[in-house]
Coordinates of C-alpha atoms and ligand atoms in Angstrom, one line a residue:
X1279 CA -99.4 -62.4 -14.7
X1280 CA -96.1 -63.1 -16.5
X1281 CA -93.0 -61.4 -15.2
X1282 CA -91.9 -58.9 -17.9
X1283 CA -88.1 -58.8 -18.2
X1284 CA -85.6 -56.4 -19.7
X1285 CA -82.2 -58.1 -20.3
X1286 CA -79.3 -55.6 -20.4
X1287 CA -76.5 -57.3 -22.3
X1288 CA -78.6 -60.1 -23.7
X1289 CA -76.0 -61.2 -26.3
X1290 CA -73.3 -62.0 -23.7
X1291 CA -72.6 -65.1 -21.7
X1292 CA -75.0 -64.2 -18.8
X1293 CA -77.6 -62.8 -21.3
X1294 CA -77.7 -66.0 -23.3
X1295 CA -77.9 -68.2 -20.2
X1296 CA -80.8 -66.0 -18.9
X1297 CA -82.7 -66.5 -22.2
X1298 CA -82.1 -70.3 -21.9
X1299 CA -83.8 -70.4 -18.5
X1300 CA -86.6 -68.1 -19.7
X1301 CA -87.2 -70.4 -22.7
X1302 CA -87.9 -73.3 -20.2
X1303 CA -90.7 -71.3 -18.6
X1304 CA -92.7 -69.5 -21.3
X1305 CA -95.8 -69.4 -19.0
X1306 CA -93.9 -67.4 -16.3
X1307 CA -91.7 -64.9 -18.2
X1308 CA -92.1 -62.5 -21.0
X1309 CA -89.1 -60.8 -22.7
X1310 CA -90.0 -57.1 -22.9
X1311 CA -86.6 -55.7 -23.9
X1312 CA -83.2 -56.9 -25.1
X1313 CA -80.0 -54.8 -25.3
X1314 CA -76.5 -55.3 -26.7
X1315 CA -73.5 -53.3 -27.6
X1316 CA -72.7 -54.4 -31.2
X1317 CA -73.5 -58.1 -32.0
X1318 CA -76.4 -57.5 -34.5
X1319 CA -76.5 -61.0 -35.7
X1320 CA -77.1 -62.6 -32.4
X1321 CA -79.5 -59.9 -31.3
X1322 CA -81.5 -60.4 -34.5
X1323 CA -81.7 -64.2 -33.8
X1324 CA -82.8 -63.4 -30.2
X1325 CA -85.5 -61.0 -31.5
X1326 CA -86.9 -63.7 -33.8
X1327 CA -87.0 -66.2 -31.0
X1328 CA -88.3 -64.1 -28.1
X1329 CA -90.2 -61.3 -29.9
X1330 CA -89.4 -58.5 -27.4
X1331 CA -91.3 -55.1 -27.6
X1332 CA -87.9 -53.2 -27.6
X1333 CA -84.4 -54.0 -28.7
X1334 CA -81.4 -51.6 -28.2
X1335 CA -78.1 -51.6 -30.0
X1336 CA -75.7 -49.1 -28.2
X1337 CA -73.9 -48.8 -31.5
X1338 CA -75.9 -46.5 -33.9
X1339 CA -74.9 -48.3 -37.1
X1340 CA -75.8 -51.6 -35.4
X1341 CA -79.2 -50.3 -34.6
X1342 CA -79.9 -49.3 -38.2
X1343 CA -78.7 -52.7 -39.3
X1344 CA -80.9 -54.5 -36.7
X1345 CA -84.0 -52.4 -37.6
X1346 CA -83.6 -53.4 -41.2
X1347 CA -83.2 -57.1 -40.4
X1348 CA -86.2 -57.1 -38.1
X1349 CA -88.4 -55.4 -40.8
X1350 CA -87.2 -58.0 -43.3
X1351 CA -88.2 -60.8 -40.8
X1352 CA -91.6 -59.2 -40.3
X1353 CA -91.0 -58.4 -36.6
X1354 CA -92.7 -55.5 -34.9
X1355 CA -89.9 -54.9 -32.4
X1356 CA -89.1 -51.2 -31.8
X1357 CA -85.3 -50.7 -32.3
X1358 CA -83.6 -48.0 -30.3
X1359 CA -80.0 -46.7 -30.4
X1360 CA -77.5 -45.4 -27.9
X1361 CA -76.7 -45.8 -24.2
X1362 CA -79.5 -43.5 -22.8
X1363 CA -82.0 -46.1 -24.1
X1364 CA -80.6 -48.6 -21.6
X1365 CA -81.7 -46.5 -18.7
X1366 CA -85.0 -45.6 -20.3
X1367 CA -85.9 -49.3 -20.6
X1368 CA -84.5 -50.2 -17.2
X1369 CA -87.1 -47.8 -15.6
X1370 CA -89.9 -48.4 -18.1
X1371 CA -93.3 -48.7 -16.3
X1372 CA -94.1 -52.0 -18.1
X1373 CA -90.9 -53.7 -16.9
X1374 CA -91.0 -55.8 -13.7
X1375 CA -87.5 -57.3 -13.7
X1376 CA -84.2 -56.1 -15.0
X1377 CA -81.4 -58.5 -15.6
X1378 CA -78.2 -56.4 -15.4
X1379 CA -75.7 -58.5 -17.6
X1380 CA -73.7 -55.7 -19.1
X1381 CA -69.9 -55.9 -18.4
X1382 CA -68.2 -53.1 -16.7
X1383 CA -69.0 -49.6 -15.3
X1384 CA -71.1 -49.0 -18.5
X1385 CA -73.9 -50.8 -16.6
X1386 CA -74.0 -48.5 -13.7
X1387 CA -76.5 -45.8 -15.0
X1388 CA -79.1 -48.4 -16.1
X1389 CA -78.7 -50.3 -12.8
X1390 CA -79.3 -47.1 -10.9
X1391 CA -82.4 -46.3 -13.1
X1392 CA -83.8 -49.7 -12.3
X1393 CA -83.0 -49.3 -8.6
X1394 CA -84.6 -45.8 -8.4
X1395 CA -87.8 -47.1 -10.0
X1396 CA -88.2 -50.0 -7.6
X1397 CA -87.6 -52.9 -10.1
X1398 CA -86.7 -56.4 -9.2
X1399 CA -83.0 -56.1 -10.2
X1400 CA -81.0 -59.2 -10.9
X1401 CA -77.3 -58.2 -10.7
X1402 CA -74.7 -60.1 -12.7
X1403 CA -72.9 -56.8 -13.5
X1404 CA -70.7 -56.7 -10.4
X1405 CA -68.6 -53.7 -11.6
X1406 CA -71.7 -51.5 -11.4
X1407 CA -72.0 -52.2 -7.6
X1408 CA -68.2 -52.0 -7.1
X1409 CA -68.3 -48.5 -8.7
X1410 CA -71.6 -47.4 -7.2
X1411 CA -71.0 -48.8 -3.7
X1412 CA -73.2 -47.2 -1.0
X1413 CA -74.7 -44.9 -3.6
X1414 CA -76.0 -47.9 -5.4
X1415 CA -77.4 -49.5 -2.2
X1416 CA -79.0 -46.3 -1.2
X1417 CA -80.8 -46.1 -4.6
X1418 CA -82.0 -49.7 -4.0
X1419 CA -83.4 -48.9 -0.6
X1420 CA -85.0 -45.5 -1.4
X1421 CA -86.4 -46.8 -4.7
X1422 CA -87.8 -49.9 -3.0
X1423 CA -86.1 -52.2 -5.4
X1424 CA -85.5 -55.9 -4.8
X1425 CA -81.8 -56.6 -5.4
X1426 CA -81.0 -60.3 -6.1
X1427 CA -77.4 -61.4 -6.7
X1428 CA -76.6 -63.5 -9.8
X1429 CA -72.9 -63.9 -9.3
X1430 CA -72.7 -67.6 -8.2
X1431 CA -70.8 -66.8 -5.0
X1432 CA -73.2 -64.1 -3.9
X1433 CA -76.2 -66.2 -4.9
X1434 CA -74.7 -69.0 -2.8
X1435 CA -74.3 -66.7 0.2
X1436 CA -77.8 -65.3 -0.2
X1437 CA -79.2 -68.8 -0.3
X1438 CA -77.2 -69.7 2.8
X1439 CA -78.3 -66.7 4.9
X1440 CA -81.5 -66.4 6.9
X1441 CA -84.3 -64.4 5.1
X1442 CA -84.2 -61.3 7.3
X1443 CA -81.2 -59.0 6.3
X1444 CA -81.6 -57.2 9.6
X1445 CA -80.3 -60.3 11.4
X1446 CA -77.2 -60.9 9.2
X1447 CA -74.7 -58.7 11.0
X1448 CA -75.3 -60.3 14.4
X1449 CA -75.5 -63.9 13.1
X1450 CA -72.6 -64.0 10.6
X1451 CA -69.1 -64.6 11.7
X1452 CA -67.6 -64.8 8.2
X1453 CA -68.5 -64.9 4.6
X1454 CA -66.3 -67.3 2.8
X1455 CA -66.0 -66.8 -1.0
X1456 CA -64.7 -69.7 -3.0
X1457 CA -62.3 -69.1 -5.9
X1458 CA -61.3 -71.7 -8.5
X1459 CA -57.8 -70.2 -8.9
X1460 CA -58.3 -69.9 -12.6
X1461 CA -56.1 -71.3 -15.3
X1462 CA -52.8 -70.4 -13.7
X1463 CA -53.3 -71.8 -10.2
X1464 CA -50.3 -74.2 -10.5
X1465 CA -48.2 -72.1 -13.0
X1466 CA -44.8 -70.8 -11.9
X1467 CA -45.6 -67.1 -11.1
X1468 CA -42.2 -66.1 -12.7
X1469 CA -43.7 -67.0 -16.1
X1470 CA -46.9 -65.0 -15.8
X1471 CA -45.3 -62.2 -17.9
X1472 CA -45.6 -64.5 -21.0
X1473 CA -49.3 -65.4 -20.7
X1474 CA -51.4 -64.8 -23.8
X1475 CA -55.0 -63.6 -23.9
X1476 CA -56.1 -67.0 -25.2
X1477 CA -54.4 -68.8 -22.2
X1478 CA -55.9 -66.3 -19.7
X1479 CA -59.4 -66.8 -21.2
X1480 CA -59.3 -70.6 -21.0
X1481 CA -61.0 -71.0 -17.7
X1482 CA -60.9 -74.6 -16.3
X1483 CA -64.5 -74.7 -15.0
X1484 CA -66.6 -71.9 -16.4
X1485 CA -67.3 -70.5 -19.9
X1486 CA -67.6 -66.7 -19.6
X1487 CA -67.0 -63.4 -21.4
X1488 CA -63.4 -62.4 -22.0
X1489 CA -63.2 -59.6 -19.4
X1490 CA -64.4 -61.8 -16.4
X1491 CA -62.2 -64.7 -17.7
X1492 CA -59.1 -62.5 -17.5
X1493 CA -60.3 -61.3 -14.1
X1494 CA -60.6 -64.9 -12.9
X1495 CA -57.1 -65.7 -14.1
X1496 CA -55.6 -62.7 -12.2
X1497 CA -58.1 -63.2 -9.3
X1498 CA -59.2 -59.5 -9.7
X1499 CA -62.6 -61.1 -10.2
X1500 CA -62.5 -62.3 -6.6
X1501 CA -61.3 -58.9 -5.5
X1502 CA -64.3 -57.4 -7.2
X1503 CA -66.5 -60.0 -5.6
X1504 CA -65.2 -59.3 -2.1
X1505 CA -66.2 -55.6 -2.6
X1506 CA -69.6 -56.8 -4.1
X1507 CA -70.2 -58.9 -1.0
X1508 CA -69.4 -56.1 1.3
X1509 CA -72.0 -53.8 -0.2
X1510 CA -74.6 -56.5 -0.9
X1511 CA -74.6 -58.0 2.6
X1512 CA -73.3 -55.2 4.8
X1513 CA -70.6 -57.4 6.4
X1514 CA -67.4 -55.7 7.4
X1515 CA -64.4 -56.3 5.0
X1516 CA -62.4 -58.1 7.7
X1517 CA -65.1 -60.7 8.0
X1518 CA -65.0 -61.6 4.3
X1519 CA -62.5 -64.3 3.3
X1520 CA -61.5 -66.0 0.1
X1521 CA -60.5 -69.7 -0.1
X1522 CA -59.3 -71.5 -3.3
X1523 CA -61.5 -74.5 -4.2
X1524 CA -60.4 -75.8 -7.6
X1525 CA -63.5 -77.9 -8.3
X1526 CA -66.0 -75.0 -8.2
X1527 CA -68.7 -77.2 -6.6
X1528 CA -69.1 -75.3 -3.4
X1529 CA -70.1 -71.8 -4.7
X1530 CA -69.5 -70.1 -1.3
X1531 CA -70.3 -70.4 2.4
X1532 CA -71.5 -68.6 5.5
X1533 CA -69.9 -69.2 8.8
X1534 CA -72.2 -68.2 11.7
X1535 CA -71.2 -67.1 15.2
X1536 CA -71.6 -70.6 16.5
X1537 CA -69.0 -71.7 13.8
X1538 CA -71.6 -73.7 12.0
X1539 CA -71.0 -73.4 8.2
X1540 CA -73.8 -73.4 5.6
X1541 CA -72.7 -73.8 2.0
X1542 CA -74.5 -73.9 -1.4
X1543 CA -73.3 -76.5 -3.9
X1544 CA -74.0 -77.2 -7.6
X1545 CA -72.4 -77.9 -10.9
X1546 CA -70.6 -74.8 -12.4
X1547 CA -73.5 -73.6 -14.5
X1548 CA -74.7 -70.0 -14.3
X1549 CA -78.3 -71.0 -15.2
X1550 CA -78.7 -72.2 -11.6
X1551 CA -78.2 -68.8 -9.9
X1552 CA -80.0 -67.1 -12.8
X1553 CA -83.1 -69.4 -12.2
X1554 CA -82.9 -68.7 -8.5
X1555 CA -82.9 -64.9 -9.1
X1556 CA -85.7 -65.2 -11.6
X1557 CA -88.0 -67.3 -9.4
X1558 CA -87.0 -66.1 -5.9
X1559 CA -88.4 -66.7 -3.3
X1560 CA -89.5 -69.9 -5.2
X1561 CA -87.4 -72.3 -7.3
X1562 CA -87.8 -73.4 -10.9
X1563 CA -85.9 -75.8 -13.2
X1564 CA -82.7 -74.2 -14.5
X1565 CA -81.4 -76.7 -17.1
X1566 CA -78.2 -77.2 -15.0
X1567 CA -77.0 -80.7 -14.5
X1568 CA -77.2 -82.3 -11.0
X1569 CA -74.0 -83.0 -9.1
X1570 CA -73.1 -86.7 -9.4
X1571 CA -71.8 -87.2 -5.9
X1572 CA -70.7 -90.8 -6.7
X1573 CA -68.3 -89.2 -9.3
X1574 CA -66.9 -86.5 -7.0
X1575 CA -63.6 -87.8 -5.9
X1576 CA -62.5 -84.7 -3.9
X1577 CA -63.5 -81.3 -2.7
X1578 CA -60.2 -79.6 -2.0
X1579 CA -59.1 -76.2 -0.6
X1580 CA -56.0 -74.0 -0.6
X1581 CA -55.3 -70.9 1.4
X1582 CA -54.8 -67.8 -0.8
X1583 CA -52.1 -66.6 1.7
X1584 CA -49.3 -69.0 0.7
X1585 CA -46.2 -67.2 -0.6
X1586 CA -46.7 -68.6 -4.1
X1587 CA -50.4 -67.6 -4.3
X1588 CA -49.5 -64.1 -3.1
X1589 CA -47.1 -63.8 -6.0
X1590 CA -49.7 -65.3 -8.4
X1591 CA -52.6 -63.2 -7.3
X1592 CA -51.2 -59.8 -6.1
X1593 CA -54.4 -58.0 -7.1
X1594 CA -56.6 -59.8 -4.6
X1595 CA -55.4 -57.8 -1.5
X1596 CA -56.4 -54.5 -3.3
X1597 CA -60.1 -55.3 -2.5
X1598 CA -59.5 -54.8 1.2
X1599 CA -57.2 -51.8 0.6
X1600 CA -60.0 -50.1 -1.5
X1601 CA -62.7 -51.0 1.1
X1602 CA -60.6 -49.6 3.9
X1603 CA -59.8 -46.4 2.0
X1604 CA -62.3 -43.6 1.5
X1605 CA -65.6 -44.1 -0.5
X1606 CA -64.9 -43.9 -4.2
X1607 CA -61.7 -46.0 -3.9
X1608 CA -63.5 -49.1 -5.2
X1609 CA -64.6 -47.1 -8.3
X1610 CA -60.9 -46.2 -8.9
X1611 CA -59.8 -49.8 -8.6
X1612 CA -62.5 -50.9 -11.0
X1613 CA -61.7 -48.3 -13.6
X1614 CA -58.0 -49.2 -13.4
X1615 CA -58.8 -52.8 -13.8
X1616 CA -61.1 -52.3 -16.8
X1617 CA -58.3 -50.3 -18.5
X1618 CA -55.7 -52.9 -17.6
X1619 CA -57.7 -55.8 -18.8
X1620 CA -58.6 -54.2 -22.1
X1621 CA -54.9 -53.3 -22.6
X1622 CA -53.9 -56.8 -21.9
X1623 CA -56.5 -58.2 -24.3
X1624 CA -55.2 -55.8 -27.0
X1625 CA -51.7 -56.9 -26.5
X1626 CA -50.6 -53.6 -25.0
X1627 CA -49.9 -54.8 -21.4
X1628 CA -48.3 -57.9 -19.9
X1629 CA -50.6 -60.1 -17.8
X1630 CA -48.5 -59.7 -14.6
X1631 CA -48.7 -55.9 -15.0
X1632 CA -52.5 -55.8 -14.6
X1633 CA -52.0 -55.7 -10.8
X1634 CA -49.3 -53.1 -11.1
X1635 CA -51.6 -50.8 -13.1
X1636 CA -54.4 -51.3 -10.5
X1637 CA -52.1 -50.6 -7.5
X1638 CA -50.4 -47.6 -9.1
X1639 CA -53.7 -46.1 -10.2
X1640 CA -55.0 -46.3 -6.7
X1641 CA -51.8 -44.6 -5.4
X1642 CA -52.0 -41.8 -7.9
X1643 CA -55.7 -40.9 -8.2
X1644 CA -56.4 -38.0 -5.8
X1645 CA -60.1 -37.2 -5.4
X1646 CA -62.9 -35.9 -3.2
X1647 CA -65.5 -38.4 -2.1
X1648 CA -68.1 -38.5 -4.9
X1649 CA -71.6 -37.5 -3.6
X1650 CA -73.7 -38.5 -6.6
X1651 CA -73.6 -40.2 -10.0
X1652 CA -72.1 -37.3 -12.0
X1653 CA -69.1 -37.1 -9.6
X1654 CA -68.7 -40.9 -9.6
X1655 CA -68.7 -41.0 -13.4
X1656 CA -66.1 -38.2 -13.4
X1657 CA -64.0 -40.1 -10.9
X1658 CA -64.3 -43.2 -13.2
X1659 CA -62.9 -41.1 -16.1
X1660 CA -60.1 -39.6 -14.0
X1661 CA -59.0 -43.0 -12.8
X1662 CA -59.1 -44.3 -16.4
X1663 CA -56.8 -41.5 -17.5
X1664 CA -54.3 -42.3 -14.7
X1665 CA -54.5 -46.0 -15.6
X1666 CA -53.8 -45.3 -19.3
X1667 CA -50.7 -43.3 -18.4
X1668 CA -49.4 -46.2 -16.3
X1669 CA -50.1 -48.6 -19.1
X1670 CA -48.2 -46.4 -21.5
X1671 CA -45.2 -46.3 -19.2
X1672 CA -45.2 -50.1 -18.8
X1673 CA -45.8 -50.8 -22.5
X1674 CA -43.6 -53.6 -23.8
Ligands
NAD2406 P1 -70.0 -60.7 -22.1 O1 -68.8 -60.0 -22.5 O2 -70.2 -62.1 -22.5 O3 -71.4 -59.9 -22.4 C1 -71.5 -58.6 -22.1 C2 -72.8 -58.0 -22.6 O4 -72.9 -56.6 -22.4 C3 -73.0 -58.2 -24.2 O5 -74.4 -58.4 -24.4 C4 -72.5 -56.8 -24.7 O6 -73.2 -56.5 -25.9 C5 -73.0 -55.9 -23.6 N1 -72.1 -54.7 -23.5 C6 -70.7 -54.7 -23.5 N2 -70.3 -53.5 -23.3 C7 -71.3 -52.7 -23.3 C8 -71.5 -51.3 -23.2 N3 -70.4 -50.4 -23.1 N4 -72.8 -50.8 -23.2 C9 -73.8 -51.6 -23.3 N5 -73.7 -52.9 -23.4 C10 -72.5 -53.5 -23.4 O7 -69.9 -60.7 -20.5 P2 -70.5 -61.8 -19.4 O8 -69.5 -62.8 -19.2 O9 -71.9 -62.2 -19.8 O10 -70.6 -60.9 -18.1 C11 -71.6 -59.9 -17.9 C12 -71.5 -59.5 -16.4 O11 -71.8 -60.6 -15.6 C13 -70.1 -59.0 -16.0 O12 -70.2 -58.0 -15.1 C14 -69.5 -60.3 -15.3 O13 -68.6 -59.9 -14.3 C15 -70.8 -60.8 -14.7 N6 -70.7 -62.3 -14.4 C16 -70.5 -63.1 -15.4 C17 -70.5 -64.5 -15.2 C18 -70.4 -65.5 -16.4 O14 -70.4 -66.7 -16.1 N7 -70.2 -65.0 -17.6 C19 -70.6 -65.0 -13.9 C20 -70.7 -64.1 -12.9 C21 -70.8 -62.7 -13.1
MG2407 MG1 -68.5 -65.2 -9.4

């Protein structure tokens, strides 16, 4: 039987890479549903190639446009509109696997729908787990879902850990997440106020969507990944470390209690962790190039704790601050960061003010611990309002 897949966010960087891997294995996978926000042209091309049963455009005008183009191309795909269709498809009885590749907290509700209905859930959408936290993990456990990390660091850690999660806490000394340092690793921190969106999005090793590219430049991406690792693997925050590794060859490592370290290596190509998630517990071809060890001149490391790196990446420490505060704090941090990054990309906020917005929003958002999804979504909105106010105050 083929694995039937719904790809949430199919027109993005992870979505396109997922379809690339699927195209290598038509005998194993069937594309059941594709979803996107507003890129009708790319969605139409994907529908022509993969012939899904359903396609969703969140944007209503985009859905009308897509339906018309699909009819003109003689496709029998059913086109749906609006965000509720994402959750409907994520829990559709004919879906085996959901690839969560939406960017931001917008992916939380469909992730929870997939978790509650016991799907195999491939998680690229780290913000959903950062916002959902233990609520997300509880949904996975009670729903009987299989949660597989796609983020390269978490895939690396998952591949380095023994198979039984019940043993992890006793065997692991530290999880060591590698970070490339992004495009500004050697830049004078005093000049970070002048950075443009184009400079921030020019990542040295990975080609990604704009939001995660900015997060990589500020190292908020690593902050989100520390939080993601805490919830995925159940390891205490003090036992999660970050080390800069500019070559992005070691994707992350596990140090065990005997101080033995197991690492996972590969070229920086998201098709490798995607193929691992799709095929787990087996392995399939991914299309990623092999490492040419003869050409690797160095694997180098830098501490994130140097005075200069603390100035360059002031947002990183907020991960531990949020994890050590009450539940819901990680959702506040994520909301602030989404607002800050969007404001930066729109030219309304300086790059070096992203961390200021994030820290101030955490200081100023007062809330009761959210007990379920509605309260969490309300907290997300509340934190966004606080963050917008901080952005307005800092506006150039
Ligand atoms: P992207 O911007 O390239 O694509 C995002 C996708 O989500 C698009 O298909 C878009 O249409 C859809 N989308 C955006 N906003 C939406 C909304 N409000 N509702 C519904 N759909 C929406 O992003 P990306 O780089 O592919 O990243 C996707 C996720 O994967 C992010 O959470 C990111 O952190 C994570 N991730 C990405 C990479 C990478 O290499 N790109 C690596 C690791 C993790
Ligand atoms: Mg990552």
